[in-house]
Short mmCIF file of N, CA and C in Angstrom, two decimals:
data_model
loop_
_atom_site.label_atom_id
_atom_site.label_comp_id
_atom_site.label_asym_id
_atom_site.label_seq_id
_atom_site.Cartn_x
_atom_site.Cartn_y
_atom_site.Cartn_z
N MET A 963 -11.80 10.55 23.39
CA MET A 963 -11.42 11.44 22.32
C MET A 963 -10.13 10.96 21.65
N PHE A 964 -9.20 10.47 22.45
CA PHE A 964 -7.93 10.01 21.88
C PHE A 964 -8.16 8.96 20.80
N GLU A 965 -9.01 7.99 21.10
CA GLU A 965 -9.27 6.93 20.12
C GLU A 965 -9.94 7.51 18.87
N SER A 966 -10.84 8.47 19.05
CA SER A 966 -11.51 9.10 17.91
C SER A 966 -10.52 9.86 17.03
N LEU A 967 -9.60 10.57 17.67
CA LEU A 967 -8.57 11.29 16.92
C LEU A 967 -7.69 10.32 16.13
N LYS A 968 -7.32 9.23 16.78
CA LYS A 968 -6.48 8.23 16.12
C LYS A 968 -7.21 7.62 14.93
N GLN A 969 -8.48 7.28 15.10
CA GLN A 969 -9.25 6.69 14.00
C GLN A 969 -9.39 7.67 12.84
N LEU A 970 -9.61 8.93 13.16
CA LEU A 970 -9.69 9.96 12.12
C LEU A 970 -8.36 10.06 11.36
N ALA A 971 -7.26 10.02 12.11
CA ALA A 971 -5.93 10.07 11.48
C ALA A 971 -5.70 8.85 10.59
N ILE A 972 -6.10 7.68 11.05
CA ILE A 972 -5.94 6.46 10.25
C ILE A 972 -6.75 6.56 8.96
N GLN A 973 -8.00 7.00 9.06
CA GLN A 973 -8.85 7.15 7.88
C GLN A 973 -8.24 8.12 6.87
N GLN A 974 -7.75 9.24 7.38
CA GLN A 974 -7.16 10.25 6.50
C GLN A 974 -5.91 9.69 5.82
N LEU A 975 -5.08 9.00 6.59
CA LEU A 975 -3.86 8.42 6.02
C LEU A 975 -4.19 7.35 4.98
N MET A 976 -5.15 6.49 5.28
CA MET A 976 -5.53 5.45 4.32
C MET A 976 -6.03 6.06 3.01
N SER A 977 -6.81 7.11 3.15
CA SER A 977 -7.35 7.78 1.97
C SER A 977 -6.24 8.39 1.12
N LYS A 978 -5.31 9.07 1.77
CA LYS A 978 -4.23 9.75 1.06
C LYS A 978 -3.19 8.78 0.50
N MET A 979 -3.00 7.63 1.16
CA MET A 979 -1.93 6.72 0.77
C MET A 979 -2.41 5.58 -0.10
N ALA A 980 -3.65 5.59 -0.53
CA ALA A 980 -4.23 4.47 -1.27
C ALA A 980 -3.43 4.10 -2.51
N SER A 981 -2.84 5.07 -3.16
CA SER A 981 -2.14 4.79 -4.42
C SER A 981 -0.62 4.73 -4.27
N ASN A 982 -0.13 4.47 -3.07
CA ASN A 982 1.32 4.44 -2.91
C ASN A 982 1.90 3.11 -3.39
N SER A 983 3.20 2.97 -3.27
CA SER A 983 3.90 1.79 -3.80
C SER A 983 3.82 0.58 -2.87
N LEU A 984 3.33 0.78 -1.66
CA LEU A 984 3.21 -0.34 -0.73
C LEU A 984 1.96 -1.15 -1.06
N GLY A 985 1.93 -2.37 -0.67
CA GLY A 985 0.73 -3.17 -0.82
C GLY A 985 -0.33 -2.72 0.17
N GLU A 986 -1.52 -3.27 0.02
CA GLU A 986 -2.65 -2.86 0.87
C GLU A 986 -2.37 -3.12 2.35
N THR A 987 -1.83 -4.27 2.67
CA THR A 987 -1.56 -4.61 4.08
C THR A 987 -0.51 -3.67 4.67
N ALA A 988 0.57 -3.46 3.95
CA ALA A 988 1.63 -2.57 4.44
C ALA A 988 1.11 -1.14 4.58
N THR A 989 0.24 -0.72 3.68
CA THR A 989 -0.34 0.62 3.76
C THR A 989 -1.22 0.74 4.99
N GLN A 990 -2.04 -0.27 5.26
CA GLN A 990 -2.89 -0.26 6.45
C GLN A 990 -2.04 -0.21 7.72
N GLU A 991 -0.99 -1.02 7.74
CA GLU A 991 -0.09 -1.02 8.90
C GLU A 991 0.59 0.33 9.06
N ALA A 992 1.04 0.90 7.97
CA ALA A 992 1.70 2.21 8.02
C ALA A 992 0.74 3.29 8.50
N ALA A 993 -0.50 3.24 8.05
CA ALA A 993 -1.50 4.23 8.48
C ALA A 993 -1.75 4.12 9.98
N SER A 994 -1.90 2.90 10.46
CA SER A 994 -2.14 2.68 11.88
C SER A 994 -0.93 3.11 12.72
N GLU A 995 0.25 2.68 12.31
CA GLU A 995 1.46 3.03 13.04
C GLU A 995 1.75 4.53 12.95
N GLY A 996 1.49 5.13 11.80
CA GLY A 996 1.69 6.56 11.64
C GLY A 996 0.75 7.35 12.52
N ALA A 997 -0.52 6.93 12.58
CA ALA A 997 -1.49 7.61 13.45
C ALA A 997 -1.09 7.47 14.91
N ASN A 998 -0.65 6.27 15.30
CA ASN A 998 -0.18 6.08 16.67
C ASN A 998 1.01 6.99 16.96
N GLY A 999 1.92 7.12 16.00
CA GLY A 999 3.09 7.99 16.18
C GLY A 999 2.70 9.44 16.35
N ILE A 1000 1.74 9.89 15.56
CA ILE A 1000 1.27 11.28 15.68
C ILE A 1000 0.63 11.50 17.05
N MET A 1001 -0.19 10.57 17.49
CA MET A 1001 -0.83 10.69 18.80
C MET A 1001 0.22 10.68 19.91
N ASP A 1002 1.24 9.83 19.77
CA ASP A 1002 2.30 9.78 20.78
C ASP A 1002 3.04 11.12 20.86
N ILE A 1003 3.27 11.73 19.71
CA ILE A 1003 3.94 13.03 19.69
C ILE A 1003 3.08 14.09 20.38
N LEU A 1004 1.78 14.10 20.09
CA LEU A 1004 0.88 15.06 20.74
C LEU A 1004 0.84 14.84 22.24
N LYS A 1005 0.75 13.57 22.67
CA LYS A 1005 0.73 13.28 24.10
C LYS A 1005 2.02 13.75 24.76
N ALA A 1006 3.14 13.50 24.12
CA ALA A 1006 4.43 13.91 24.69
C ALA A 1006 4.52 15.42 24.81
N LYS A 1007 4.02 16.14 23.81
CA LYS A 1007 4.05 17.61 23.86
C LYS A 1007 3.20 18.12 25.01
N VAL A 1008 1.98 17.58 25.16
CA VAL A 1008 1.10 18.01 26.23
C VAL A 1008 1.70 17.65 27.58
N ALA A 1009 2.16 16.40 27.72
CA ALA A 1009 2.74 15.94 28.98
C ALA A 1009 4.00 16.71 29.34
N GLY A 1010 4.73 17.14 28.33
CA GLY A 1010 5.97 17.89 28.57
C GLY A 1010 5.74 19.37 28.83
N GLY A 1011 4.47 19.78 28.88
CA GLY A 1011 4.17 21.18 29.15
C GLY A 1011 4.27 22.06 27.92
N ASN A 1012 4.31 21.46 26.74
CA ASN A 1012 4.44 22.23 25.50
C ASN A 1012 3.08 22.42 24.83
N MET A 1013 2.11 22.84 25.63
CA MET A 1013 0.76 23.02 25.12
C MET A 1013 0.73 24.10 24.03
N ASP A 1014 1.63 25.07 24.11
CA ASP A 1014 1.67 26.12 23.08
C ASP A 1014 1.93 25.54 21.70
N GLU A 1015 2.78 24.53 21.62
CA GLU A 1015 3.05 23.89 20.33
C GLU A 1015 1.81 23.20 19.79
N VAL A 1016 1.08 22.54 20.70
CA VAL A 1016 -0.14 21.85 20.29
C VAL A 1016 -1.20 22.87 19.87
N LYS A 1017 -1.34 23.94 20.64
CA LYS A 1017 -2.30 25.00 20.27
C LYS A 1017 -1.95 25.58 18.91
N ALA A 1018 -0.67 25.84 18.68
CA ALA A 1018 -0.24 26.40 17.40
C ALA A 1018 -0.51 25.43 16.26
N LEU A 1019 -0.35 24.15 16.53
CA LEU A 1019 -0.59 23.13 15.51
C LEU A 1019 -2.04 23.14 15.05
N PHE A 1020 -2.95 23.38 15.98
CA PHE A 1020 -4.37 23.35 15.67
C PHE A 1020 -5.00 24.72 15.49
N SER A 1021 -4.18 25.76 15.36
CA SER A 1021 -4.73 27.11 15.23
C SER A 1021 -4.59 27.68 13.83
N GLY A 1022 -4.11 26.90 12.90
CA GLY A 1022 -4.04 27.36 11.53
C GLY A 1022 -2.77 28.10 11.16
N GLY A 1023 -1.79 28.07 12.04
CA GLY A 1023 -0.52 28.73 11.73
C GLY A 1023 0.25 27.93 10.69
N ASN A 1024 1.45 28.37 10.41
CA ASN A 1024 2.31 27.71 9.44
C ASN A 1024 2.80 26.39 10.01
N LEU A 1025 2.33 25.30 9.45
CA LEU A 1025 2.70 23.97 9.94
C LEU A 1025 4.20 23.73 9.86
N GLU A 1026 4.82 24.22 8.80
CA GLU A 1026 6.24 23.95 8.59
C GLU A 1026 7.12 24.53 9.71
N ASN A 1027 6.61 25.52 10.45
CA ASN A 1027 7.38 26.12 11.54
C ASN A 1027 7.06 25.51 12.89
N ASN A 1028 6.24 24.47 12.91
CA ASN A 1028 5.81 23.86 14.17
C ASN A 1028 6.61 22.58 14.41
N SER A 1029 7.25 22.50 15.56
CA SER A 1029 8.09 21.33 15.84
C SER A 1029 7.27 20.05 15.98
N ALA A 1030 6.05 20.14 16.49
CA ALA A 1030 5.20 18.95 16.60
C ALA A 1030 4.88 18.41 15.20
N PHE A 1031 4.62 19.32 14.26
CA PHE A 1031 4.36 18.90 12.89
C PHE A 1031 5.61 18.27 12.27
N ALA A 1032 6.75 18.89 12.49
CA ALA A 1032 8.00 18.35 11.94
C ALA A 1032 8.27 16.95 12.48
N GLU A 1033 8.02 16.76 13.77
CA GLU A 1033 8.21 15.43 14.37
C GLU A 1033 7.22 14.43 13.79
N ALA A 1034 5.97 14.85 13.60
CA ALA A 1034 4.95 13.95 13.04
C ALA A 1034 5.31 13.54 11.62
N LYS A 1035 5.76 14.50 10.84
CA LYS A 1035 6.14 14.21 9.45
C LYS A 1035 7.35 13.26 9.41
N ALA A 1036 8.33 13.49 10.26
CA ALA A 1036 9.51 12.62 10.31
C ALA A 1036 9.12 11.21 10.76
N LYS A 1037 8.22 11.12 11.73
CA LYS A 1037 7.76 9.82 12.22
C LYS A 1037 7.02 9.07 11.11
N MET A 1038 6.21 9.80 10.35
CA MET A 1038 5.47 9.18 9.25
C MET A 1038 6.44 8.67 8.20
N ALA A 1039 7.44 9.45 7.85
CA ALA A 1039 8.44 9.02 6.87
C ALA A 1039 9.19 7.79 7.37
N GLU A 1040 9.54 7.78 8.64
CA GLU A 1040 10.24 6.64 9.23
C GLU A 1040 9.37 5.38 9.16
N THR A 1041 8.09 5.54 9.46
CA THR A 1041 7.16 4.41 9.42
C THR A 1041 7.03 3.86 8.01
N LEU A 1042 6.87 4.75 7.04
CA LEU A 1042 6.74 4.32 5.65
C LEU A 1042 8.00 3.62 5.14
N GLN A 1043 9.14 4.15 5.54
CA GLN A 1043 10.40 3.54 5.13
C GLN A 1043 10.54 2.14 5.75
N ALA A 1044 10.11 2.00 7.00
CA ALA A 1044 10.18 0.70 7.66
C ALA A 1044 9.26 -0.32 6.99
N LYS A 1045 8.24 0.16 6.29
CA LYS A 1045 7.31 -0.73 5.58
C LYS A 1045 7.78 -1.06 4.18
N GLY A 1046 8.90 -0.46 3.74
CA GLY A 1046 9.48 -0.85 2.46
C GLY A 1046 9.66 0.26 1.44
N MET A 1047 9.27 1.46 1.74
CA MET A 1047 9.48 2.56 0.79
C MET A 1047 10.92 3.03 0.84
N SER A 1048 11.40 3.56 -0.27
CA SER A 1048 12.71 4.18 -0.26
C SER A 1048 12.63 5.45 0.60
N ALA A 1049 13.77 5.92 1.06
CA ALA A 1049 13.80 7.11 1.91
C ALA A 1049 13.17 8.31 1.20
N GLU A 1050 13.51 8.47 -0.08
CA GLU A 1050 12.98 9.62 -0.83
C GLU A 1050 11.48 9.54 -0.99
N GLU A 1051 10.99 8.35 -1.34
CA GLU A 1051 9.55 8.17 -1.53
C GLU A 1051 8.81 8.33 -0.20
N ALA A 1052 9.38 7.81 0.88
CA ALA A 1052 8.75 7.91 2.20
C ALA A 1052 8.66 9.37 2.64
N GLU A 1053 9.71 10.14 2.40
CA GLU A 1053 9.69 11.55 2.76
C GLU A 1053 8.66 12.32 1.95
N ALA A 1054 8.56 12.01 0.66
CA ALA A 1054 7.56 12.67 -0.19
C ALA A 1054 6.15 12.30 0.25
N GLU A 1055 5.94 11.03 0.54
CA GLU A 1055 4.61 10.57 0.99
C GLU A 1055 4.24 11.22 2.31
N ALA A 1056 5.19 11.30 3.23
CA ALA A 1056 4.93 11.94 4.52
C ALA A 1056 4.62 13.42 4.34
N ALA A 1057 5.34 14.07 3.44
CA ALA A 1057 5.09 15.49 3.17
C ALA A 1057 3.72 15.72 2.55
N ASN A 1058 3.21 14.73 1.82
CA ASN A 1058 1.89 14.84 1.20
C ASN A 1058 0.75 14.48 2.14
N THR A 1059 1.00 13.58 3.08
CA THR A 1059 -0.09 13.09 3.93
C THR A 1059 -0.20 13.78 5.28
N THR A 1060 0.91 14.10 5.90
CA THR A 1060 0.88 14.63 7.26
C THR A 1060 0.12 15.94 7.38
N PRO A 1061 0.27 16.89 6.46
CA PRO A 1061 -0.52 18.13 6.60
C PRO A 1061 -2.03 17.87 6.56
N ASP A 1062 -2.46 16.95 5.72
CA ASP A 1062 -3.89 16.65 5.64
C ASP A 1062 -4.39 16.02 6.93
N VAL A 1063 -3.58 15.16 7.54
CA VAL A 1063 -3.98 14.54 8.81
C VAL A 1063 -4.11 15.61 9.88
N ILE A 1064 -3.11 16.45 10.01
CA ILE A 1064 -3.14 17.51 11.02
C ILE A 1064 -4.32 18.45 10.77
N ASN A 1065 -4.55 18.81 9.52
CA ASN A 1065 -5.67 19.71 9.21
C ASN A 1065 -7.02 19.07 9.49
N SER A 1066 -7.15 17.76 9.28
CA SER A 1066 -8.42 17.11 9.60
C SER A 1066 -8.65 17.08 11.11
N LEU A 1067 -7.59 16.91 11.88
CA LEU A 1067 -7.71 16.97 13.34
C LEU A 1067 -8.05 18.39 13.78
N LYS A 1068 -7.38 19.36 13.17
CA LYS A 1068 -7.65 20.77 13.47
C LYS A 1068 -9.11 21.11 13.20
N ASP A 1069 -9.64 20.61 12.09
CA ASP A 1069 -11.04 20.87 11.73
C ASP A 1069 -11.99 20.37 12.82
N LYS A 1070 -11.67 19.25 13.42
CA LYS A 1070 -12.51 18.70 14.50
C LYS A 1070 -12.49 19.62 15.72
N PHE A 1071 -11.31 20.13 16.07
CA PHE A 1071 -11.21 21.02 17.22
C PHE A 1071 -11.91 22.35 16.97
N GLU A 1072 -11.88 22.83 15.74
CA GLU A 1072 -12.48 24.12 15.42
C GLU A 1072 -13.96 24.02 15.07
N SER A 1073 -14.47 22.82 14.86
CA SER A 1073 -15.85 22.62 14.43
C SER A 1073 -16.85 23.14 15.46
N LYS A 1074 -17.89 23.74 14.96
CA LYS A 1074 -19.00 24.19 15.80
C LYS A 1074 -20.15 23.18 15.74
N ASP A 1075 -19.97 22.12 14.94
CA ASP A 1075 -20.97 21.08 14.79
C ASP A 1075 -21.16 20.35 16.11
N GLU A 1076 -22.40 20.11 16.48
CA GLU A 1076 -22.71 19.43 17.72
C GLU A 1076 -22.08 18.03 17.77
N ALA A 1077 -21.98 17.37 16.63
CA ALA A 1077 -21.38 16.04 16.57
C ALA A 1077 -19.90 16.05 16.95
N ASP A 1078 -19.26 17.20 16.85
CA ASP A 1078 -17.84 17.33 17.17
C ASP A 1078 -17.60 17.99 18.52
N ALA A 1079 -18.64 18.09 19.33
CA ALA A 1079 -18.52 18.79 20.62
C ALA A 1079 -17.50 18.16 21.55
N ASP A 1080 -17.28 16.86 21.41
CA ASP A 1080 -16.30 16.19 22.28
C ASP A 1080 -14.86 16.53 21.93
N PHE A 1081 -14.64 17.10 20.75
CA PHE A 1081 -13.29 17.47 20.34
C PHE A 1081 -12.99 18.87 20.84
N ASN A 1082 -12.41 18.93 22.02
CA ASN A 1082 -11.99 20.22 22.55
C ASN A 1082 -10.67 20.04 23.27
N LEU A 1083 -9.98 21.13 23.42
CA LEU A 1083 -8.64 21.04 24.00
C LEU A 1083 -8.66 20.63 25.46
N ASP A 1084 -9.78 20.86 26.15
CA ASP A 1084 -9.88 20.39 27.54
C ASP A 1084 -9.72 18.87 27.60
N ALA A 1085 -10.22 18.18 26.59
CA ALA A 1085 -10.16 16.73 26.57
C ALA A 1085 -8.75 16.20 26.33
N LEU A 1086 -7.83 17.05 25.95
CA LEU A 1086 -6.46 16.59 25.76
C LEU A 1086 -5.83 16.08 27.05
N THR A 1087 -6.37 16.47 28.19
CA THR A 1087 -5.84 15.95 29.45
C THR A 1087 -6.01 14.44 29.52
N ASN A 1088 -6.98 13.89 28.77
CA ASN A 1088 -7.15 12.44 28.72
C ASN A 1088 -5.98 11.77 28.02
N MET A 1089 -5.21 12.53 27.28
CA MET A 1089 -4.07 11.98 26.55
C MET A 1089 -2.82 11.94 27.42
N LEU A 1090 -2.88 12.55 28.59
CA LEU A 1090 -1.71 12.61 29.45
C LEU A 1090 -1.44 11.27 30.12
N PRO A 1091 -0.20 10.85 30.16
CA PRO A 1091 0.13 9.66 30.93
C PRO A 1091 -0.11 9.94 32.41
N SER A 1092 -0.36 8.92 33.19
CA SER A 1092 -0.64 9.15 34.60
C SER A 1092 0.54 9.86 35.26
N GLY A 1093 0.20 10.81 36.12
CA GLY A 1093 1.23 11.59 36.80
C GLY A 1093 1.58 12.87 36.08
N ALA A 1094 1.39 12.93 34.78
CA ALA A 1094 1.75 14.14 34.04
C ALA A 1094 0.83 15.29 34.38
N ALA A 1095 -0.43 15.00 34.66
CA ALA A 1095 -1.35 16.06 35.03
C ALA A 1095 -0.90 16.73 36.32
N ASP A 1096 -0.40 15.94 37.27
CA ASP A 1096 0.11 16.51 38.51
C ASP A 1096 1.28 17.46 38.25
N LEU A 1097 2.17 17.06 37.34
CA LEU A 1097 3.30 17.93 37.00
C LEU A 1097 2.83 19.24 36.39
N LEU A 1098 1.83 19.15 35.50
CA LEU A 1098 1.32 20.37 34.88
C LEU A 1098 0.60 21.24 35.90
N ASN A 1099 -0.10 20.61 36.85
CA ASN A 1099 -0.78 21.39 37.89
C ASN A 1099 0.25 22.18 38.70
N LYS A 1100 1.37 21.56 39.00
CA LYS A 1100 2.43 22.24 39.73
C LYS A 1100 3.05 23.37 38.91
N ALA A 1101 2.97 23.25 37.59
CA ALA A 1101 3.57 24.25 36.69
C ALA A 1101 2.60 25.36 36.33
N GLY A 1102 1.47 25.44 37.01
CA GLY A 1102 0.55 26.53 36.73
C GLY A 1102 -0.87 26.08 36.51
N GLY A 1103 -1.09 24.80 36.47
CA GLY A 1103 -2.45 24.30 36.38
C GLY A 1103 -2.88 23.90 34.99
N VAL A 1104 -3.28 22.66 34.86
CA VAL A 1104 -3.78 22.15 33.60
C VAL A 1104 -5.01 22.94 33.18
N GLY A 1105 -5.90 23.17 34.15
CA GLY A 1105 -7.13 23.90 33.83
C GLY A 1105 -6.85 25.27 33.26
N ASN A 1106 -5.91 25.97 33.85
CA ASN A 1106 -5.56 27.31 33.38
C ASN A 1106 -4.97 27.24 31.97
N ILE A 1107 -4.07 26.32 31.75
CA ILE A 1107 -3.44 26.18 30.42
C ILE A 1107 -4.50 25.82 29.39
N LEU A 1108 -5.35 24.86 29.72
CA LEU A 1108 -6.35 24.42 28.76
C LEU A 1108 -7.45 25.46 28.55
N ASN A 1109 -7.79 26.21 29.60
CA ASN A 1109 -8.77 27.27 29.42
C ASN A 1109 -8.25 28.34 28.47
N GLN A 1110 -6.96 28.64 28.55
CA GLN A 1110 -6.38 29.59 27.61
C GLN A 1110 -6.45 29.05 26.19
N ALA A 1111 -6.20 27.76 26.03
CA ALA A 1111 -6.29 27.14 24.70
C ALA A 1111 -7.74 27.13 24.22
N LYS A 1112 -8.64 26.84 25.14
CA LYS A 1112 -10.06 26.84 24.80
C LYS A 1112 -10.50 28.21 24.31
N ASN A 1113 -10.05 29.25 24.97
CA ASN A 1113 -10.40 30.60 24.55
C ASN A 1113 -9.84 30.91 23.17
N LEU A 1114 -8.69 30.37 22.86
CA LEU A 1114 -8.08 30.57 21.55
C LEU A 1114 -8.99 30.05 20.45
N PHE A 1115 -9.67 28.93 20.72
CA PHE A 1115 -10.54 28.33 19.71
C PHE A 1115 -12.01 28.73 19.87
N GLY A 1116 -12.32 29.59 20.82
CA GLY A 1116 -13.67 30.07 20.96
C GLY A 1116 -14.65 29.04 21.49
N LYS A 1117 -14.17 28.07 22.22
CA LYS A 1117 -15.05 27.04 22.79
C LYS A 1117 -15.28 27.30 24.25
#
């Protein structure tokens, strides 16, 4: 699932950033690095026991009030700036692209389509670095936390 989420994020970023000031190669690199950054942020939130932030991110709440979203947007701006955009342009591009990426991921988690059945919050445990699942089990159980998230999305 992790690889599927990353590929979806890359596709969404490439689509949204097609007309930016970077060349095609730099845009492709930025999309890939930006998607990796978003996935790293999600993994860190889950591994750190901040499943509530991840649930909120994918539950349709106000993205601007979500720290995971803020981190993803900042990471995207940083990536774009490293590829050659000015700080102002990179921030504007990140503000335009990051919500669409998060919403496309959210749509996969909320989908009732059989083709999207693998996209569920239980599968987020696959995103945990080794050993993190043990820490979460000690903190109340990964299964319990993820079952609560699953119930939130009706899966």
